[in-house]
Amino acid sequence: MAKISIEDLKRIKERERSRMVLREGDFRAKITVHMGTCGIAAGARDVMTTFRDLLAKRDMMDVMLTNSGCAGLCAKEPMITVEVVDQAPVKYILVDKEKALRIFEEHVVGGNPVEDYALAKGSETQAT
Amino acid sequence: MSASPVSRMQFMMCAGTGCMASGSIEVKEALLKELAKRNLQDEVQIIMTGCNGFCAMGPLVVVYPDGVFYNQVKPEHAPLIVEEHVLKGRVVEKLLFKEEAAKDRVPLMRDIGFFSLQRLIVLRNRGLIDAENIDEYIARDGYAALGKVLTEMTPEDVIEEIKKSGLRGRGGGGFPTGLKWEECRRYESFPKFTICNGDEGDPGAFMDRSVMEGDPHSVLEGMAISGYAIGAEQGYIYVRAEYPLAIQRLQKAIEDARDYGLLGKDILGKGFNFDIGIYPGAGAFVCGESTALMFSIEGKRGMPRIKPPRSAEAGLWNQPTNLNNVETFANLNPIILNGADWYASIGTEGSKGTKVFALTGAVNNVGLVEVPMGTTLKTLIFDIGGGIPKKRKFKAAQIGGPSGGCIPSGSEGVEIDYESLQSAGAMMGSGGVVIMDNLTCMVDTARFFIDFCVEESCGKCVPCREGLKVMYDKLTDIVEGRGEEGDVEFLFELGHHINNTSHCGLGKSAANPVLSTIHHFRHEYDAHIRDKHCPALVCPSLIDFVVIEEKCKMCGMCFRNCPSDAIIWEKKKVARIDTEKCTKCRTCITNCKFDAIR
């Protein structure tokens, strides 16, 4: 990769943000598995594997699976955030393999958040 | 836009990070263009506001005077809004925010205390970006601050801005960051170094780890900014080897930043050279002390040295060196981008901005929280932390790790900032907060922290090396029932000697857990010594393991949970403990809901 300039920074920002906010992009949904040390210790890798297998099995190309750091509420790890286009993101707590399966079927595929496992929806207040 | 006095309508556009990211600027421009096309620019005013928290539905536009709330507005909606709403006075139905169906029971993030009371500056990217993807960091304004600094500001400007922001070191001492940089800049010797202190050693603290593994680029960017300000071309991250994930992600981040030319020679084509290396430390608490840390990087034994000269003058390899904590560096991008005044508007008189705390111990929502300076301990424990589990009572909070002190129940109204914690007998430290409930023995807690300090003392000065061991032995005597009258006075005097005559930060504060628990919980020491009884029922040698008959509700919880069949109980009869079989494991005590065992 060649060295970038200030203009490139802006270009990368434009390109990435459209992808990250799930609009105009090629993705319909995004699953974020929170994989800090706390999440991994609580079993986030299994959750990640579960989603990866599900996506591979269904050959679903319109769902983005990614990881991120600790979501803050370490007591309730593993946590995941599921975002379906045009809906508020939903955070799930204490996710395991079985819960992941249900969340995948009902929320990611079906578009209906699984209330039983959900902690909250929306985003955290951002610094401005 | 002109603030025309005759404007009949205002569009409040959210200009928070969330809405900016989803394109509020473009929407504003589209609206302005559309208004100008119809010559309505004087009638309608567009005002950019702060974040209203509903970022998921952004960009948001609230139209006044009618208060209509449009969400997910796109630039192509501008003609429709202007045509329908402004000209014809009709609400654009399809852009209205729809209340979720009543069956939806999932609460909003902002309705949950744990999230709504936090203010994220350091943790701005938490849970939002892939830590191993530099592009996602850039998408959230990453490296824009470095770009701004290199194009628009001289090193002196940067130092001035940081001084003005009021940012103080987040590693414990609370020294003003701008002043530290200014001093380091003054020395002309080259090379200079900037070091990130990621040697997080306080028991129960994990703020720095989370930042390093969740948002490593924010640390790298902060370090590069500090390097530019002080005139350094090399940085080191000193991170303990117990944080493998943090090291791995930092390493990846450094490689990616080098690939992009955001580290290395001629950064962003602006002629500034800066690179970063990682130094994994073996996890000695004393290596969090600046001079010991620098010796450790040099390959020498990690022991603090006498100051002066300060590190700013003669630090790593005797060259001018700046050392900041992980959290301090992570604050720099938002300060540079949003300005010193913005940062200084958050927090209290003497302590600006926010502080990240690792909330642990007897609290429901164990986790990582970031709150504005000046938030009360009560808010932290009860509103954010969700209170004490199992309906137990709050007893004390240990803030600042072993060097800190405890704040007892009754003082939880204290506002958390550097000064007020100091006057409450604790200290900010790096931000570890351990919550203790009524089943915590304060003498035993003090002994735990002294044990830690005995282990971690580097052995250079006698008061710390020997004094702490004497202290530990005395505390062991007390919790095992060999305490004598006068022990507390002895501990008190010894503690003051250790604090007054050690020379580094570890020794100077090592006796604090004892001094602070004596100050607030003297009666517990007395109970151990005089009554040979541990009021919190923690120290096994000082518990009778007898059922108090009048308190026993005959529920059998002790019987069901005892691992060694030492409880004699049958329905409708008071339980008894078979002392022959009892192993003093305290399982019965923690399971009894009626405090019926002493």
CSV table of N, CA and C in Angstrom, one decimal, chain B residues 124-253:
chain,number,residue,atom,x,y,z
B,124,ARG,N,-14.8,6.2,22.7
B,124,ARG,CA,-15.8,6.6,21.6
B,124,ARG,C,-16.0,5.5,20.6
B,125,ASN,N,-15.1,4.7,20.4
B,125,ASN,CA,-15.2,3.7,19.3
B,125,ASN,C,-15.5,2.3,19.9
B,126,ARG,N,-15.9,2.2,21.2
B,126,ARG,CA,-16.0,0.9,21.7
B,126,ARG,C,-17.2,0.2,21.1
B,127,GLY,N,-16.9,-1.0,20.7
B,127,GLY,CA,-18.0,-1.9,20.2
B,127,GLY,C,-18.5,-1.4,18.8
B,128,LEU,N,-17.8,-0.4,18.2
B,128,LEU,CA,-18.3,0.1,17.0
B,128,LEU,C,-17.4,-0.3,15.8
B,129,ILE,N,-16.1,-0.4,16.1
B,129,ILE,CA,-15.2,-0.7,15.1
B,129,ILE,C,-14.4,-2.0,15.3
B,130,ASP,N,-14.0,-2.5,14.2
B,130,ASP,CA,-13.1,-3.7,14.2
B,130,ASP,C,-11.7,-3.2,14.6
B,131,ALA,N,-11.2,-3.7,15.7
B,131,ALA,CA,-9.9,-3.1,16.2
B,131,ALA,C,-8.8,-3.4,15.2
B,132,GLU,N,-9.0,-4.4,14.4
B,132,GLU,CA,-7.9,-4.8,13.5
B,132,GLU,C,-8.0,-4.2,12.1
B,133,ASN,N,-9.0,-3.3,12.0
B,133,ASN,CA,-9.2,-2.7,10.6
B,133,ASN,C,-9.0,-1.2,10.7
B,134,ILE,N,-7.8,-0.8,10.2
B,134,ILE,CA,-7.5,0.7,10.3
B,134,ILE,C,-8.5,1.5,9.5
B,135,ASP,N,-9.1,1.0,8.5
B,135,ASP,CA,-10.1,1.8,7.7
B,135,ASP,C,-11.3,2.2,8.6
B,136,GLU,N,-11.7,1.3,9.4
B,136,GLU,CA,-12.8,1.6,10.3
B,136,GLU,C,-12.5,2.6,11.3
B,137,TYR,N,-11.2,2.6,11.8
B,137,TYR,CA,-10.8,3.7,12.7
B,137,TYR,C,-10.8,5.0,11.9
B,138,ILE,N,-10.3,5.0,10.7
B,138,ILE,CA,-10.3,6.3,9.9
B,138,ILE,C,-11.7,6.8,9.6
B,139,ALA,N,-12.6,5.8,9.4
B,139,ALA,CA,-14.0,6.2,9.2
B,139,ALA,C,-14.6,7.0,10.3
B,140,ARG,N,-14.1,6.7,11.5
B,140,ARG,CA,-14.6,7.5,12.7
B,140,ARG,C,-13.6,8.6,13.1
B,141,ASP,N,-13.2,9.3,12.1
B,141,ASP,CA,-12.3,10.4,12.3
B,141,ASP,C,-10.9,10.1,12.8
B,142,GLY,N,-10.6,8.8,12.6
B,142,GLY,CA,-9.2,8.4,13.1
B,142,GLY,C,-8.2,9.1,12.2
B,143,TYR,N,-7.1,9.5,12.8
B,143,TYR,CA,-5.9,10.1,12.2
B,143,TYR,C,-6.2,11.5,11.6
B,144,ALA,N,-7.5,11.9,11.7
B,144,ALA,CA,-7.8,13.3,11.3
B,144,ALA,C,-7.1,14.3,12.2
B,145,ALA,N,-7.0,14.0,13.5
B,145,ALA,CA,-6.4,14.9,14.4
B,145,ALA,C,-4.9,15.0,14.1
B,146,LEU,N,-4.3,13.9,13.7
B,146,LEU,CA,-2.9,13.9,13.4
B,146,LEU,C,-2.7,14.7,12.1
B,147,GLY,N,-3.6,14.5,11.2
B,147,GLY,CA,-3.6,15.3,9.9
B,147,GLY,C,-3.7,16.8,10.2
B,148,LYS,N,-4.6,17.2,11.1
B,148,LYS,CA,-4.8,18.6,11.5
B,148,LYS,C,-3.6,19.2,12.1
B,149,VAL,N,-3.0,18.4,13.1
B,149,VAL,CA,-1.9,18.9,13.8
B,149,VAL,C,-0.7,19.1,12.8
B,150,LEU,N,-0.5,18.2,11.9
B,150,LEU,CA,0.6,18.3,11.0
B,150,LEU,C,0.4,19.4,9.9
B,151,THR,N,-0.8,19.7,9.6
B,151,THR,CA,-1.0,20.8,8.5
B,151,THR,C,-1.3,22.1,9.1
B,152,GLU,N,-2.0,22.2,10.3
B,152,GLU,CA,-2.5,23.5,10.7
B,152,GLU,C,-1.8,24.0,12.0
B,153,MET,N,-1.1,23.2,12.7
B,153,MET,CA,-0.6,23.6,14.0
B,153,MET,C,0.9,23.4,14.1
B,154,THR,N,1.6,24.4,14.8
B,154,THR,CA,3.0,24.2,15.2
B,154,THR,C,3.0,23.3,16.5
B,155,PRO,N,4.1,22.7,16.8
B,155,PRO,CA,4.2,22.0,18.1
B,155,PRO,C,3.8,22.9,19.3
B,156,GLU,N,4.1,24.1,19.2
B,156,GLU,CA,3.8,25.0,20.3
B,156,GLU,C,2.2,25.2,20.4
B,157,ASP,N,1.6,25.3,19.2
B,157,ASP,CA,0.1,25.4,19.2
B,157,ASP,C,-0.5,24.2,19.9
B,158,VAL,N,0.1,23.0,19.5
B,158,VAL,CA,-0.5,21.7,20.1
B,158,VAL,C,-0.4,21.8,21.6
B,159,ILE,N,0.8,22.1,22.1
B,159,ILE,CA,1.0,22.2,23.6
B,159,ILE,C,0.0,23.2,24.2
B,160,GLU,N,-0.1,24.3,23.6
B,160,GLU,CA,-1.0,25.3,24.1
B,160,GLU,C,-2.4,24.8,24.1
B,161,GLU,N,-2.8,24.1,23.1
B,161,GLU,CA,-4.2,23.6,23.0
B,161,GLU,C,-4.4,22.6,24.1
B,162,ILE,N,-3.5,21.7,24.3
B,162,ILE,CA,-3.6,20.7,25.4
B,162,ILE,C,-3.6,21.3,26.8
B,163,LYS,N,-2.8,22.3,26.9
B,163,LYS,CA,-2.8,23.0,28.2
B,163,LYS,C,-4.2,23.6,28.5
B,164,LYS,N,-4.7,24.3,27.4
B,164,LYS,CA,-6.0,24.9,27.5
B,164,LYS,C,-7.1,24.0,27.8
B,165,SER,N,-7.0,22.7,27.3
B,165,SER,CA,-8.0,21.8,27.5
B,165,SER,C,-8.2,21.3,28.9
B,166,GLY,N,-7.1,21.5,29.7
B,166,GLY,CA,-7.1,21.1,31.1
B,166,GLY,C,-6.9,19.6,31.3
B,167,LEU,N,-6.5,18.9,30.2
B,167,LEU,CA,-6.2,17.4,30.3
B,167,LEU,C,-5.1,17.1,31.3
B,168,ARG,N,-5.4,16.2,32.3
B,168,ARG,CA,-4.4,15.8,33.2
B,168,ARG,C,-4.2,14.3,33.1
B,169,GLY,N,-3.0,13.9,33.5
B,169,GLY,CA,-2.5,12.5,33.3
B,169,GLY,C,-3.5,11.5,33.9
B,170,ARG,N,-3.9,10.5,33.1
B,170,ARG,CA,-4.9,9.5,33.6
B,170,ARG,C,-4.2,8.3,34.3
B,171,GLY,N,-2.9,8.4,34.5
B,171,GLY,CA,-2.3,7.2,35.1
B,171,GLY,C,-2.3,7.2,36.6
B,172,GLY,N,-2.7,8.3,37.2
B,172,GLY,CA,-2.7,8.3,38.7
B,172,GLY,C,-2.4,9.6,39.3
B,173,GLY,N,-1.2,10.2,38.9
B,173,GLY,CA,-0.7,11.4,39.5
B,173,GLY,C,-1.5,12.6,39.1
B,174,GLY,N,-2.1,12.6,37.9
B,174,GLY,CA,-2.9,13.7,37.5
B,174,GLY,C,-2.2,15.0,37.1
B,175,PHE,N,-0.9,14.8,36.7
B,175,PHE,CA,-0.1,16.0,36.3
B,175,PHE,C,-0.6,16.5,34.9
B,176,PRO,N,-0.7,17.9,34.8
B,176,PRO,CA,-1.2,18.4,33.6
B,176,PRO,C,-0.4,18.0,32.4
B,177,THR,N,-1.0,17.4,31.4
B,177,THR,CA,-0.3,16.8,30.2
B,177,THR,C,0.4,17.9,29.4
B,178,GLY,N,-0.3,19.0,29.2
B,178,GLY,CA,0.3,20.1,28.4
B,178,GLY,C,1.6,20.6,29.0
B,179,LEU,N,1.7,20.7,30.4
B,179,LEU,CA,2.9,21.2,31.1
B,179,LEU,C,4.0,20.2,30.9
B,180,LYS,N,3.6,18.9,31.0
B,180,LYS,CA,4.6,17.9,30.9
B,180,LYS,C,5.3,18.0,29.5
B,181,TRP,N,4.5,18.1,28.5
B,181,TRP,CA,5.0,18.2,27.1
B,181,TRP,C,5.8,19.5,26.9
B,182,GLU,N,5.4,20.6,27.5
B,182,GLU,CA,6.1,21.8,27.4
B,182,GLU,C,7.5,21.7,27.9
B,183,GLU,N,7.6,21.0,29.1
B,183,GLU,CA,8.9,20.9,29.7
B,183,GLU,C,9.8,20.0,28.8
B,184,CYS,N,9.2,18.9,28.3
B,184,CYS,CA,10.0,18.0,27.5
B,184,CYS,C,10.4,18.7,26.2
B,185,ARG,N,9.6,19.6,25.6
B,185,ARG,CA,10.0,20.3,24.4
B,185,ARG,C,11.2,21.2,24.6
B,186,ARG,N,11.2,21.7,25.8
B,186,ARG,CA,12.3,22.7,26.2
B,186,ARG,C,13.7,22.2,26.0
B,187,TYR,N,13.9,20.9,26.3
B,187,TYR,CA,15.2,20.4,26.3
B,187,TYR,C,15.6,20.1,24.8
B,188,GLU,N,16.8,20.6,24.4
B,188,GLU,CA,17.1,20.5,23.0
B,188,GLU,C,17.7,19.3,22.5
B,189,SER,N,18.2,18.5,23.5
B,189,SER,CA,18.9,17.2,23.1
B,189,SER,C,18.0,16.3,22.2
B,190,PHE,N,18.7,15.6,21.3
B,190,PHE,CA,18.0,14.7,20.4
B,190,PHE,C,18.8,13.4,20.4
B,191,PRO,N,18.2,12.2,20.3
B,191,PRO,CA,16.7,12.0,20.2
B,191,PRO,C,16.0,12.2,21.5
B,192,LYS,N,14.7,12.4,21.3
B,192,LYS,CA,13.7,12.4,22.4
B,192,LYS,C,12.8,11.2,22.2
B,193,PHE,N,12.1,10.8,23.3
B,193,PHE,CA,11.2,9.7,23.2
B,193,PHE,C,9.9,10.0,23.8
B,194,THR,N,8.8,9.4,23.3
B,194,THR,CA,7.5,9.5,24.0
B,194,THR,C,7.1,8.0,24.2
B,195,ILE,N,6.7,7.8,25.5
B,195,ILE,CA,6.4,6.4,25.9
B,195,ILE,C,4.9,6.3,26.3
B,196,CYS,N,4.3,5.2,25.9
B,196,CYS,CA,2.9,5.0,26.4
B,196,CYS,C,3.0,4.0,27.5
B,197,ASN,N,2.5,4.4,28.7
B,197,ASN,CA,2.5,3.5,29.8
B,197,ASN,C,1.3,2.6,29.8
B,198,GLY,N,1.5,1.3,29.4
B,198,GLY,CA,0.3,0.4,29.4
B,198,GLY,C,0.6,-0.7,30.4
B,199,ASP,N,1.4,-0.4,31.4
B,199,ASP,CA,1.7,-1.3,32.5
B,199,ASP,C,0.7,-1.3,33.6
B,200,GLU,N,-0.6,-1.6,33.2
B,200,GLU,CA,-1.7,-1.5,34.1
B,200,GLU,C,-1.6,-2.6,35.2
B,201,GLY,N,-1.3,-2.2,36.4
B,201,GLY,CA,-1.0,-3.2,37.4
B,201,GLY,C,-1.9,-3.3,38.6
B,202,ASP,N,-2.8,-2.3,38.8
B,202,ASP,CA,-3.7,-2.3,40.0
B,202,ASP,C,-4.6,-3.5,39.9
B,203,PRO,N,-4.8,-4.1,41.1
B,203,PRO,CA,-5.7,-5.2,41.1
B,203,PRO,C,-7.1,-4.7,40.8
B,204,GLY,N,-7.8,-5.3,39.8
B,204,GLY,CA,-9.1,-4.9,39.5
B,204,GLY,C,-9.2,-3.8,38.4
B,205,ALA,N,-8.1,-3.5,37.8
B,205,ALA,CA,-8.1,-2.4,36.8
B,205,ALA,C,-7.9,-3.0,35.4
B,206,PHE,N,-8.7,-2.6,34.5
B,206,PHE,CA,-8.6,-3.1,33.1
B,206,PHE,C,-9.0,-2.1,32.0
B,207,MET,N,-8.9,-0.8,32.4
B,207,MET,CA,-9.3,0.2,31.4
B,207,MET,C,-8.3,0.2,30.3
B,208,ASP,N,-7.0,0.3,30.6
B,208,ASP,CA,-6.0,0.4,29.5
B,208,ASP,C,-6.0,-0.8,28.6
B,209,ARG,N,-6.2,-1.9,29.2
B,209,ARG,CA,-6.3,-3.1,28.3
B,209,ARG,C,-7.4,-3.0,27.3
B,210,SER,N,-8.5,-2.6,27.8
B,210,SER,CA,-9.7,-2.5,26.9
B,210,SER,C,-9.5,-1.5,25.8
B,211,VAL,N,-8.8,-0.4,26.1
B,211,VAL,CA,-8.6,0.6,25.0
B,211,VAL,C,-7.5,0.1,24.0
B,212,MET,N,-6.5,-0.6,24.6
B,212,MET,CA,-5.4,-1.1,23.7
B,212,MET,C,-6.0,-2.2,22.8
B,213,GLU,N,-6.8,-3.0,23.3
B,213,GLU,CA,-7.3,-4.1,22.4
B,213,GLU,C,-8.6,-3.7,21.7
B,214,GLY,N,-9.3,-2.7,22.1
B,214,GLY,CA,-10.5,-2.4,21.4
B,214,GLY,C,-10.3,-1.2,20.4
B,215,ASP,N,-9.3,-0.4,20.6
B,215,ASP,CA,-9.1,0.8,19.8
B,215,ASP,C,-7.7,1.2,19.7
B,216,PRO,N,-6.8,0.3,19.3
B,216,PRO,CA,-5.4,0.5,19.4
B,216,PRO,C,-4.9,1.7,18.6
B,217,HIS,N,-5.6,2.1,17.5
B,217,HIS,CA,-5.1,3.2,16.7
B,217,HIS,C,-5.2,4.5,17.5
B,218,SER,N,-6.2,4.6,18.4
B,218,SER,CA,-6.4,5.8,19.1
B,218,SER,C,-5.1,6.1,20.0
B,219,VAL,N,-4.5,5.0,20.4
B,219,VAL,CA,-3.3,5.2,21.2
B,219,VAL,C,-2.1,5.6,20.3
B,220,LEU,N,-2.0,4.9,19.2
B,220,LEU,CA,-0.9,5.3,18.2
B,220,LEU,C,-1.0,6.7,17.8
B,221,GLU,N,-2.3,7.2,17.5
B,221,GLU,CA,-2.5,8.5,17.0
B,221,GLU,C,-2.1,9.5,18.1
B,222,GLY,N,-2.5,9.2,19.3
B,222,GLY,CA,-2.2,10.1,20.4
B,222,GLY,C,-0.7,10.2,20.6
B,223,MET,N,0.0,9.1,20.5
B,223,MET,CA,1.5,9.1,20.6
B,223,MET,C,2.2,9.9,19.6
B,224,ALA,N,1.7,9.8,18.3
B,224,ALA,CA,2.3,10.5,17.2
B,224,ALA,C,2.1,12.0,17.5
B,225,ILE,N,0.9,12.4,18.0
B,225,ILE,CA,0.6,13.8,18.2
B,225,ILE,C,1.6,14.3,19.3
B,226,SER,N,1.8,13.5,20.4
B,226,SER,CA,2.7,13.9,21.4
B,226,SER,C,4.1,14.0,20.9
B,227,GLY,N,4.5,13.1,20.0
B,227,GLY,CA,5.8,13.1,19.4
B,227,GLY,C,6.1,14.4,18.7
B,228,TYR,N,5.1,14.8,17.9
B,228,TYR,CA,5.2,16.0,17.1
B,228,TYR,C,5.3,17.2,18.1
B,229,ALA,N,4.6,17.2,19.2
B,229,ALA,CA,4.6,18.3,20.1
B,229,ALA,C,5.9,18.5,20.8
B,230,ILE,N,6.5,17.3,21.2
B,230,ILE,CA,7.7,17.5,22.0
B,230,ILE,C,9.0,17.4,21.2
B,231,GLY,N,8.8,16.9,19.9
B,231,GLY,CA,10.0,16.8,19.0
B,231,GLY,C,10.6,15.4,19.1
B,232,ALA,N,9.8,14.4,19.3
B,232,ALA,CA,10.4,13.0,19.3
B,232,ALA,C,10.0,12.3,18.0
B,233,GLU,N,10.9,11.4,17.6
B,233,GLU,CA,10.7,10.6,16.4
B,233,GLU,C,10.5,9.1,16.7
B,234,GLN,N,10.6,8.8,18.0
B,234,GLN,CA,10.4,7.4,18.4
B,234,GLN,C,9.5,7.3,19.6
B,235,GLY,N,8.6,6.3,19.5
B,235,GLY,CA,7.8,6.1,20.7
B,235,GLY,C,7.8,4.6,21.1
B,236,TYR,N,7.6,4.3,22.3
B,236,TYR,CA,7.5,2.9,22.8
B,236,TYR,C,6.2,2.8,23.6
B,237,ILE,N,5.6,1.6,23.4
B,237,ILE,CA,4.5,1.2,24.2
B,237,ILE,C,4.9,0.2,25.2
B,238,TYR,N,4.9,0.5,26.4
B,238,TYR,CA,5.3,-0.5,27.4
B,238,TYR,C,4.0,-1.2,27.9
B,239,VAL,N,3.8,-2.4,27.6
B,239,VAL,CA,2.6,-3.1,27.9
B,239,VAL,C,2.9,-4.5,28.5
B,240,ARG,N,2.2,-4.8,29.5
B,240,ARG,CA,2.5,-6.0,30.2
B,240,ARG,C,2.2,-7.3,29.4
B,241,ALA,N,3.1,-8.3,29.6
B,241,ALA,CA,3.0,-9.5,28.7
B,241,ALA,C,1.7,-10.3,29.0
B,242,GLU,N,1.1,-10.0,30.2
B,242,GLU,CA,-0.2,-10.6,30.5
B,242,GLU,C,-1.3,-10.2,29.6
B,243,TYR,N,-1.1,-9.2,28.7
B,243,TYR,CA,-2.1,-8.7,27.8
B,243,TYR,C,-1.8,-9.1,26.4
B,244,PRO,N,-1.9,-10.4,26.1
B,244,PRO,CA,-1.5,-10.9,24.8
B,244,PRO,C,-2.3,-10.3,23.7
B,245,LEU,N,-3.6,-10.2,23.9
B,245,LEU,CA,-4.5,-9.7,22.9
B,245,LEU,C,-4.2,-8.2,22.6
B,246,ALA,N,-3.9,-7.5,23.6
B,246,ALA,CA,-3.6,-6.1,23.4
B,246,ALA,C,-2.3,-6.0,22.6
B,247,ILE,N,-1.3,-6.8,22.9
B,247,ILE,CA,-0.1,-6.7,22.2
B,247,ILE,C,-0.3,-7.1,20.7
B,248,GLN,N,-1.0,-8.1,20.5
B,248,GLN,CA,-1.3,-8.6,19.2
B,248,GLN,C,-2.0,-7.5,18.3
B,249,ARG,N,-3.0,-6.9,18.9
B,249,ARG,CA,-3.8,-5.9,18.2
B,249,ARG,C,-3.0,-4.6,18.0
B,250,LEU,N,-2.1,-4.3,19.0
B,250,LEU,CA,-1.3,-3.1,18.8
B,250,LEU,C,-0.3,-3.3,17.7
B,251,GLN,N,0.3,-4.6,17.7
B,251,GLN,CA,1.3,-4.9,16.7
B,251,GLN,C,0.7,-4.8,15.3
B,252,LYS,N,-0.6,-5.3,15.1
B,252,LYS,CA,-1.2,-5.3,13.8
B,252,LYS,C,-1.5,-3.8,13.5
B,253,ALA,N,-1.9,-3.0,14.5
B,253,ALA,CA,-2.2,-1.6,14.2
B,253,ALA,C,-1.0,-0.9,13.8
